[in-house]
Coordinates of C-alpha atoms and ligand atoms in Angstrom, one line a residue:
X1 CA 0.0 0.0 0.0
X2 CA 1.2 3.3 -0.7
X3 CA 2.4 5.8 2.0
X4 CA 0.5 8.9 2.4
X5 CA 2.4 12.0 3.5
X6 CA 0.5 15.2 4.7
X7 CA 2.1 18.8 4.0
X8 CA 0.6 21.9 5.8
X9 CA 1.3 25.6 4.1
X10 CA 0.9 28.7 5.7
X11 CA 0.7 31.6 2.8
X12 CA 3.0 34.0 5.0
X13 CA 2.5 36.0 1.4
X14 CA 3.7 36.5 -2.1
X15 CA 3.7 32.9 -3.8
X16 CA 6.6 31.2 -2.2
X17 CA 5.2 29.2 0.7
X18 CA 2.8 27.4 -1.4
X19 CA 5.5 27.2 -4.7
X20 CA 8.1 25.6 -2.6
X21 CA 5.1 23.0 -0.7
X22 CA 2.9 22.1 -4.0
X23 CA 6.6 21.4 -5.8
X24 CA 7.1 19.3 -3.1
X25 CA 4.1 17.2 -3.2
X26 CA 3.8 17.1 -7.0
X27 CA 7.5 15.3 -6.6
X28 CA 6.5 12.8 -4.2
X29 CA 3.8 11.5 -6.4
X30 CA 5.4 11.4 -9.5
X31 CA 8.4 10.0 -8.0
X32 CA 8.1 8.1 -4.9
X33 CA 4.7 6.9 -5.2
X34 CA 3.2 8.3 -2.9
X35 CA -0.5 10.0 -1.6
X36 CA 0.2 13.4 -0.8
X37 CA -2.6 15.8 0.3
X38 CA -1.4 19.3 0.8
X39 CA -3.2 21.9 3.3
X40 CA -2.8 25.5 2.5
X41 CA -4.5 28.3 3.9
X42 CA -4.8 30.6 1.1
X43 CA -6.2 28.8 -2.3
X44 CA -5.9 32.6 -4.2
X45 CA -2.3 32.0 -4.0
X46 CA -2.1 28.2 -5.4
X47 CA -4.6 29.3 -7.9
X48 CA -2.0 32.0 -9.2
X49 CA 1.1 29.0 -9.7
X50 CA -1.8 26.6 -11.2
X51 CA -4.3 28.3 -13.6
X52 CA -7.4 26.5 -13.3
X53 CA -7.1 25.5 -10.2
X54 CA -10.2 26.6 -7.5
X55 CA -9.7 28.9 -4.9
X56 CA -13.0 27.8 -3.2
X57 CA -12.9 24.1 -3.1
X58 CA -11.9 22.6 0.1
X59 CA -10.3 19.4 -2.0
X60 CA -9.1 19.2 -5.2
X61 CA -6.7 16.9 -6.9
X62 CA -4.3 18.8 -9.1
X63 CA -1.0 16.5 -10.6
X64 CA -2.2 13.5 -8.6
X65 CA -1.9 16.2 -5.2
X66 CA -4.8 16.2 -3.1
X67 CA -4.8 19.9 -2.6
X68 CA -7.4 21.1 0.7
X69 CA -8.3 23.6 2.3
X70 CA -7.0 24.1 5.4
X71 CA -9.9 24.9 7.6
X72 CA -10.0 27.3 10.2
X73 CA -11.9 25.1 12.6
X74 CA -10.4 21.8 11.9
X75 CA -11.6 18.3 11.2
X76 CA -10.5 15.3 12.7
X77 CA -8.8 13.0 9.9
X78 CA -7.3 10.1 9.2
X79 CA -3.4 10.7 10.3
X80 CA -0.6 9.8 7.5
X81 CA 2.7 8.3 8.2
X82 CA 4.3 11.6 7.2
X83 CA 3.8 15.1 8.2
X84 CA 5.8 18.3 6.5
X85 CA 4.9 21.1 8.7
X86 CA 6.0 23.4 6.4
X87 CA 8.2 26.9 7.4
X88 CA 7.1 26.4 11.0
X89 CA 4.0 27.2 10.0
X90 CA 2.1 25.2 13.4
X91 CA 0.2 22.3 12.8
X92 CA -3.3 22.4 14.1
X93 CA -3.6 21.8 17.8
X94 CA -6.0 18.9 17.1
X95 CA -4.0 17.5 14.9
X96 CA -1.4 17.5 17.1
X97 CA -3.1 15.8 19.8
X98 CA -4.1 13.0 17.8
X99 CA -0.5 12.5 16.4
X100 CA 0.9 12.0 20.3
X101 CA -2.5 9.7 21.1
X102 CA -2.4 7.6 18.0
X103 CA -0.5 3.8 17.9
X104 CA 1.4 4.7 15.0
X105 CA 3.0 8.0 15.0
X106 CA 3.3 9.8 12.3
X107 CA 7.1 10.7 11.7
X108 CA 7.0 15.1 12.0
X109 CA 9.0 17.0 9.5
X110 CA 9.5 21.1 9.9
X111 CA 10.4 21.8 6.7
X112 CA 12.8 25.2 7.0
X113 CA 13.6 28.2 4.9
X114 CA 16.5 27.9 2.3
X115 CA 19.9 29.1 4.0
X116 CA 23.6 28.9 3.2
X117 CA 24.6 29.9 6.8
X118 CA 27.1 27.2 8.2
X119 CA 25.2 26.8 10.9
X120 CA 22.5 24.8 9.1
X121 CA 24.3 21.7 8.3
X122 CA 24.7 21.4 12.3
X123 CA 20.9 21.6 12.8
X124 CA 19.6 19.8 9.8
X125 CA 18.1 16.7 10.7
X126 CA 18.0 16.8 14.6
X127 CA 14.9 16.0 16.7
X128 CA 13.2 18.9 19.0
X129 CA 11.4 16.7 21.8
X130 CA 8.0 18.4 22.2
X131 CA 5.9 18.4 25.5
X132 CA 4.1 15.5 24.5
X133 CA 7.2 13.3 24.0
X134 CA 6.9 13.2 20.2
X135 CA 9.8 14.1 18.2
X136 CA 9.9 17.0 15.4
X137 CA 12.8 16.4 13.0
X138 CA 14.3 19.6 11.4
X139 CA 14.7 19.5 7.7
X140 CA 16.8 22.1 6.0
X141 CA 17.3 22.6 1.9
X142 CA 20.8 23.5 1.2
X143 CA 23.3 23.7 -0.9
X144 CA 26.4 21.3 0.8
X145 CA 26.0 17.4 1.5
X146 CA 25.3 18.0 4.9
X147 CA 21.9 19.9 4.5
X148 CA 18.5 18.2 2.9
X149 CA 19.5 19.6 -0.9
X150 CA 17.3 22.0 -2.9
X151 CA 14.1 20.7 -4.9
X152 CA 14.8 19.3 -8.1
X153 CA 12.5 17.2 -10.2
X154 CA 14.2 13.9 -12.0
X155 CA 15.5 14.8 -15.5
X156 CA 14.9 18.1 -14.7
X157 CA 19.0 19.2 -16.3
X158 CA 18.4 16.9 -19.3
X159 CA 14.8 18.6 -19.8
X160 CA 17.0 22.1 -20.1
X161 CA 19.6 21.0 -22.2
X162 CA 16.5 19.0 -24.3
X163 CA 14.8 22.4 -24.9
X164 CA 18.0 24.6 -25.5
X165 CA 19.2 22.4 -28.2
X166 CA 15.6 22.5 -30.0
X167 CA 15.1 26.2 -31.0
X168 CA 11.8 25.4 -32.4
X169 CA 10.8 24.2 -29.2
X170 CA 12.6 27.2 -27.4
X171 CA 10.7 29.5 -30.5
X172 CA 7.4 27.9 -30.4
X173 CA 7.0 28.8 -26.4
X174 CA 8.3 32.1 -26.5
X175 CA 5.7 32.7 -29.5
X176 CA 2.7 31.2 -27.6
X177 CA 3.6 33.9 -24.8
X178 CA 4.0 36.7 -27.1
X179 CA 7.4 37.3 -26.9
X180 CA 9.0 38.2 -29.8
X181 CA 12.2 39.7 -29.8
X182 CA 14.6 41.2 -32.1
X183 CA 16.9 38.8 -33.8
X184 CA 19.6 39.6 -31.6
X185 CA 18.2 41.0 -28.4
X186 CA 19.5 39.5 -25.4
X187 CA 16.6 38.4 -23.0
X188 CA 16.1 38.9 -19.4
X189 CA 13.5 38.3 -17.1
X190 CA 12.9 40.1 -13.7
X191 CA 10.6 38.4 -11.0
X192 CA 11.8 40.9 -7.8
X193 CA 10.3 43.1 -5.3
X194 CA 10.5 46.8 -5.2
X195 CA 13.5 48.3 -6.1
X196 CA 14.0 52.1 -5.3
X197 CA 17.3 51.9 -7.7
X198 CA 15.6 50.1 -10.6
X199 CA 15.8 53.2 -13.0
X200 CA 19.6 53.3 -12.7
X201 CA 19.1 49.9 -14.0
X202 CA 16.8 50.2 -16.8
X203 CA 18.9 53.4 -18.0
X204 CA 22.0 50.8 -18.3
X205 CA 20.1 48.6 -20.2
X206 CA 18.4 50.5 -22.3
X207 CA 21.8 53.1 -23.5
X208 CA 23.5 49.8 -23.9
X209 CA 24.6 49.1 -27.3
X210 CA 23.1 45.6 -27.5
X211 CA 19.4 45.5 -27.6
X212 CA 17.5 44.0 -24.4
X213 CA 14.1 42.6 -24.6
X214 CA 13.3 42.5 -20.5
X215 CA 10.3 40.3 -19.6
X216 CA 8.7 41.1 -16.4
X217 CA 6.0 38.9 -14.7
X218 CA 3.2 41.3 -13.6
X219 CA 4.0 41.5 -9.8
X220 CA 5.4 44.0 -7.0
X221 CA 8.2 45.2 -9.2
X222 CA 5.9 46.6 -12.2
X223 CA 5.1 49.8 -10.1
X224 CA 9.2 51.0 -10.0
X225 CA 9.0 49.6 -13.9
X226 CA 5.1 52.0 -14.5
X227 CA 7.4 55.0 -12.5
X228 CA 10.3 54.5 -14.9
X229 CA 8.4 54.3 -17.9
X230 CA 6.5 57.6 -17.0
X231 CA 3.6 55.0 -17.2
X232 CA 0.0 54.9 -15.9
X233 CA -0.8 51.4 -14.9
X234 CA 0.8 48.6 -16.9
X235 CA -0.7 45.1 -17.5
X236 CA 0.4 41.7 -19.0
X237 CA 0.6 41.7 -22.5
X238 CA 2.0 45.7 -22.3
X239 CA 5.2 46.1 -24.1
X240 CA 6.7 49.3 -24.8
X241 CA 10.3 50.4 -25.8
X242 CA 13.2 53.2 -25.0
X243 CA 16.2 52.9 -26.8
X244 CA 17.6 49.7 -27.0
X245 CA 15.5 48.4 -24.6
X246 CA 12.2 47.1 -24.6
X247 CA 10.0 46.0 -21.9
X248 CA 7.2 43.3 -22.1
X249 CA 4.5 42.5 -18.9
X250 CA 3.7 38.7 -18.9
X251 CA 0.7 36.9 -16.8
X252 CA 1.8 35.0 -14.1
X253 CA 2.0 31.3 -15.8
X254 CA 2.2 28.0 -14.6
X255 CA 5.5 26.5 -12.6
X256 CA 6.8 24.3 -15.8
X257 CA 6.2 27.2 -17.8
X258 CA 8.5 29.6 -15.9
X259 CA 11.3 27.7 -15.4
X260 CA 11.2 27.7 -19.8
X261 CA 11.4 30.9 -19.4
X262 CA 13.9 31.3 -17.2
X263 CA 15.5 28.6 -19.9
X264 CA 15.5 31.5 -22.8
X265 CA 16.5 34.2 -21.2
X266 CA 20.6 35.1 -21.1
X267 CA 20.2 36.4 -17.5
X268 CA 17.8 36.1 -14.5
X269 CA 16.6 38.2 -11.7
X270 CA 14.6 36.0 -9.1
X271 CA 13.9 36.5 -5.8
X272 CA 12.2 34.5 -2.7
X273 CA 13.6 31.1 -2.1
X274 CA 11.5 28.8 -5.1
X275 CA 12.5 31.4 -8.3
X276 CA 16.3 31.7 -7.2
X277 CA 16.4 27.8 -6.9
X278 CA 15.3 27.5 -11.0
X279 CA 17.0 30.4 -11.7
X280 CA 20.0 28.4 -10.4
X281 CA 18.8 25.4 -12.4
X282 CA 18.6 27.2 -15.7
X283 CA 22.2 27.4 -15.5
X284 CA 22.2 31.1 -16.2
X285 CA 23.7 34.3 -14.4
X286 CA 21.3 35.8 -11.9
X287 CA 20.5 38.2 -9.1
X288 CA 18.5 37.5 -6.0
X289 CA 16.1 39.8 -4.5
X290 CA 16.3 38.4 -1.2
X291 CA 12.9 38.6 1.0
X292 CA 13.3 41.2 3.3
X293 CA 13.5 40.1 6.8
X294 CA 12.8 42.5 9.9
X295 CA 15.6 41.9 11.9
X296 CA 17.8 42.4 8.6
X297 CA 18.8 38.4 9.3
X298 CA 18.3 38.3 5.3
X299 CA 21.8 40.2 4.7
X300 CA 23.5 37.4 6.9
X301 CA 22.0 35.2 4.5
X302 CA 22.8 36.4 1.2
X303 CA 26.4 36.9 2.4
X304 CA 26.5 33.3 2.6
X305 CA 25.0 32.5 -0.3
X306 CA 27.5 34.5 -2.0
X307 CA 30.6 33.3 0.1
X308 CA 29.6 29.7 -1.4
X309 CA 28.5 30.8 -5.0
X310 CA 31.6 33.1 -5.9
X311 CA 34.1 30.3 -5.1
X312 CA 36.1 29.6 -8.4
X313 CA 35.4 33.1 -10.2
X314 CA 38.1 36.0 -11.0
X315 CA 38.6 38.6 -8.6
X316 CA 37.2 40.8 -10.7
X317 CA 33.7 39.0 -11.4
X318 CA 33.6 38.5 -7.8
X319 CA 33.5 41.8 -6.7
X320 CA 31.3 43.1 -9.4
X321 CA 28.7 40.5 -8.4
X322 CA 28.8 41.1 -4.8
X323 CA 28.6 44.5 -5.7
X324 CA 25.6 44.0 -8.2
X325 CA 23.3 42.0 -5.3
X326 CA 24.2 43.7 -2.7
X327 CA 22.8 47.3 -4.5
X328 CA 19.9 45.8 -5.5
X329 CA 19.5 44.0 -2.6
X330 CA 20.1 47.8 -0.8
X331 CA 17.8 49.6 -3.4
X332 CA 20.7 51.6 -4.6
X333 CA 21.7 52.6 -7.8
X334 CA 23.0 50.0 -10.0
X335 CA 24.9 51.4 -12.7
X336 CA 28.5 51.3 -11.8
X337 CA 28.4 47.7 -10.5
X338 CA 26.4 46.5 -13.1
X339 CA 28.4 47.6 -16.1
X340 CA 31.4 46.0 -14.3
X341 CA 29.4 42.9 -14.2
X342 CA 28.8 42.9 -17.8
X343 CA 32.6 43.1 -18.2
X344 CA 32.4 39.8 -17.0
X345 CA 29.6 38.2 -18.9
X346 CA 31.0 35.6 -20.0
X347 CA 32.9 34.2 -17.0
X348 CA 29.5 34.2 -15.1
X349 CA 27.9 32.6 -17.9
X350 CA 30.5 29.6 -17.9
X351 CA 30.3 29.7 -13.6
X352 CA 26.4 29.4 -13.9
X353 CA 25.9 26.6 -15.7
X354 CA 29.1 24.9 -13.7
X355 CA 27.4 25.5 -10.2
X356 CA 24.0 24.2 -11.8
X357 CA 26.6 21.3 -12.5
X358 CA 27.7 20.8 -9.4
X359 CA 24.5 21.2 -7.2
X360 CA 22.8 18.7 -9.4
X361 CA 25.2 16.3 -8.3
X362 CA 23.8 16.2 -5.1
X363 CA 20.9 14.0 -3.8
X364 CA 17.7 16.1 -4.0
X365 CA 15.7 17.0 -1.5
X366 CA 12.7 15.0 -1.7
X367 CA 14.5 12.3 -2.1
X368 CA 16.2 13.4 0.9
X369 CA 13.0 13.4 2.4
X370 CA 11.7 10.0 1.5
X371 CA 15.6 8.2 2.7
X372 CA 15.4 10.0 6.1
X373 CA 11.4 8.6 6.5
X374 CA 12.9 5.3 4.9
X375 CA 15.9 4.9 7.7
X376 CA 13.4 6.3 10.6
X377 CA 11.2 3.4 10.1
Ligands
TRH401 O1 6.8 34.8 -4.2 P1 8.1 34.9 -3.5 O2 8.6 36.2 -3.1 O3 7.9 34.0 -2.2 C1 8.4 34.0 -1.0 C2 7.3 34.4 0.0 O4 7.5 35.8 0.2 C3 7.6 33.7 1.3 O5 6.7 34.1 2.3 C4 9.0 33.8 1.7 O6 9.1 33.0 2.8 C5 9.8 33.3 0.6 O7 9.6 34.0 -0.6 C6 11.3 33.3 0.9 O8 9.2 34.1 -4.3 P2 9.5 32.6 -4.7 O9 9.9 31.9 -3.5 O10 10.4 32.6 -5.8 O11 8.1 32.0 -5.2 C7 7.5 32.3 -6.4 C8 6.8 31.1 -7.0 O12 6.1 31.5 -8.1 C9 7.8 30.1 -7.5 O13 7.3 28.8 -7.2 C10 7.8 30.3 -9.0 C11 6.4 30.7 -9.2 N1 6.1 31.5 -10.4 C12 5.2 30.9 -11.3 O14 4.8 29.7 -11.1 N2 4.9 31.6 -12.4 C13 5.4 32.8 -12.7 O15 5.1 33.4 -13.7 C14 6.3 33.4 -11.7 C15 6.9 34.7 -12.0 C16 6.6 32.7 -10.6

């Protein structure tokens, strides 16, 4: 009989929570067999990733997921032999009470937030004794063999390397999303935040004297893109152009879908945790728009991230990246660190798809997931 594993997502906000949960699940059935019924909280937001799906059911099977609604006044259910409480987001108390009353405990995952702070690999995988006796196991994604590895469907680099060899493929997706750019145009997309500095950005680009055709999901960014433009409001399908650069809105499209795009394009910007994982899996250069934490514990983080990614690069692309992520990152201007950065295109090119390289040698991390239930039984 086949397992059945339980994932609850809290939408903190943005799409993140629920991208990083329902790419999870989605895995685990395709891959390990397995019934998977994910809780979220907030339907609007899976309904965004998966067109078609419906924000008001309370279940739904998308992919072979069981998708519910997470109830505010919950219902007893059947317990799995798997939990993912997912981001800490707190299981329900009910639920809880029936996992430390039951005969066969469930074994109890808290999924964490992406880190490359050393002090992960000492915490992933350890056991936090609750009240009740029962065990929590901590489960950090990472990017070293001591962490639980980063999400990464089966096949998913041969896929890539599939699609970029078959430019009618490559052609026949860009076309169905209306993107059609000049013969030689470079292509970038930008999935970010707000950015105070983005016009210092967009200047760069668009006095630069190869042409840049700059995709940019509709999202929280489109407001500093609307400003720049001396826009009113701007919508997907909008495309307008200033000098060698020319910008085009795009709906928010399913998962697969993105990561093609992310596939065309020369050079990424991503942000959250999910998007900078593809991003890194498209084997392309990138900035991260790092979420924004309160206590500023986010700049601790992507000083880490760097530390690790920059490791075999010229001391001259080294500093124009840091450089590069930390402005945006700062909302300052961008121009003098990114037209060092281009100076260095091509290195960062050839690092990019060597780190994709390199990480995808690692076990991923639902697989991760499914040896660590494997041994715990
Ligand atoms: O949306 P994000 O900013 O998400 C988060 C949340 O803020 C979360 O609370 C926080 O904890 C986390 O960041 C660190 O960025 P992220 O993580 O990249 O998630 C975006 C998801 O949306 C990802 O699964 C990719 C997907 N996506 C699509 O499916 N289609 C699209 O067109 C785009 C642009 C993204």
């Amino acid at each position: 009989m086949k397992a059945s594993w339980d994932i609850f997502c809290s939408v903190v906000d943005n799409f993140g929570d629920v991208g990083v949960t329902f790419r999870l699940a989605r895995q685990l059935v395709a891959e390990h067999d397995l019934n998977v019924r994910l809780w979220i909280d907030d339907l609007n937001a899976f309904a965004r990733l998966r067109p078609g799906a419906d924000p008001l059911a309370d279940e739904q099977i998308s992919d072979g997921v069981t998708v519910c609604r997470w109830p505010r006044e919950w219902r007893p259910v059947e317990l799995p032999e798997v939990v993912v409480e997912a981001f800490a987001c707190r299981l329900p108390a009910e639920y809880i009470q029936a996992m430390e009353t039951c005969e066969h405990r469930p074994l109890w995952f808290n999924l964490e937030y992406l880190s490359a702070e050393d002090w992960v690999s000492g915490c992933h995988g350890l056991p936090s004794i609750q009240s009740s006796g029962v065990r929590k196991y901590f489960f950090f994604p990472g990017f070293t063999d001591k962490t639980g590895g980063l999400l990464r469907e089966a096949g998913l680099i041969e896929q890539r390397h599939a699609f970029e060899s078959d430019p009618a493929e490559r052609g026949a997706f860009l076309q169905r999303l209306n993107i059609l750019p000049h013969t030689d145009a470079r292509l970038i997309s930008l999935f970010a935040y707000e950015h105070a500095g983005l016009g210092s950005w967009l200047d760069c680009l668009a006095q630069a004297e190869r042409q840049t055709h700059l995709l940019v999901p509709e999202g929280r960014i489109l407001g500093d893109v609307q400003r720049w433009l001396g826009m009113e409001a701007l919508s997907a399908g909008s495309v307008h152009a200033r000098n060698n650069l020319t910008i085009q809105v795009l709906p928010f499209v399913r998962q697969e879908d993105y990561d093609r795009l992310l596939w065309c394009c020369d050079f990424n910007v991503v942000r959250g945790e999910d998007s900078f994982v593809r991003a890194q899996w498209a084997g392309r250069p990138l900035i991260w728009h790092i979420y924004e934490q309160d206590d500023d514990a986010h700049w601790a983080k992507l000083d880490a991230f760097l530390e690790l990614y920059r490791v075999g690069l010229s001391e001259g692309a080294q500093q124009a990246l840091t450089q590069v992520w930390r402005n945006w990152n700062a909302g300052e201007d961008m121009a003098q660190g990114w037209i060092a950065l281009e100076r260095h295109a091509a290195e960062l090119a050839a690092h990019a798809r060597r780190w994709c390289l390199e990480q995808a040698l690692q076990e991923d991390l639902t697989t991760a997931l499914v040896r660590f239930y494997r041994n715990w039984i």
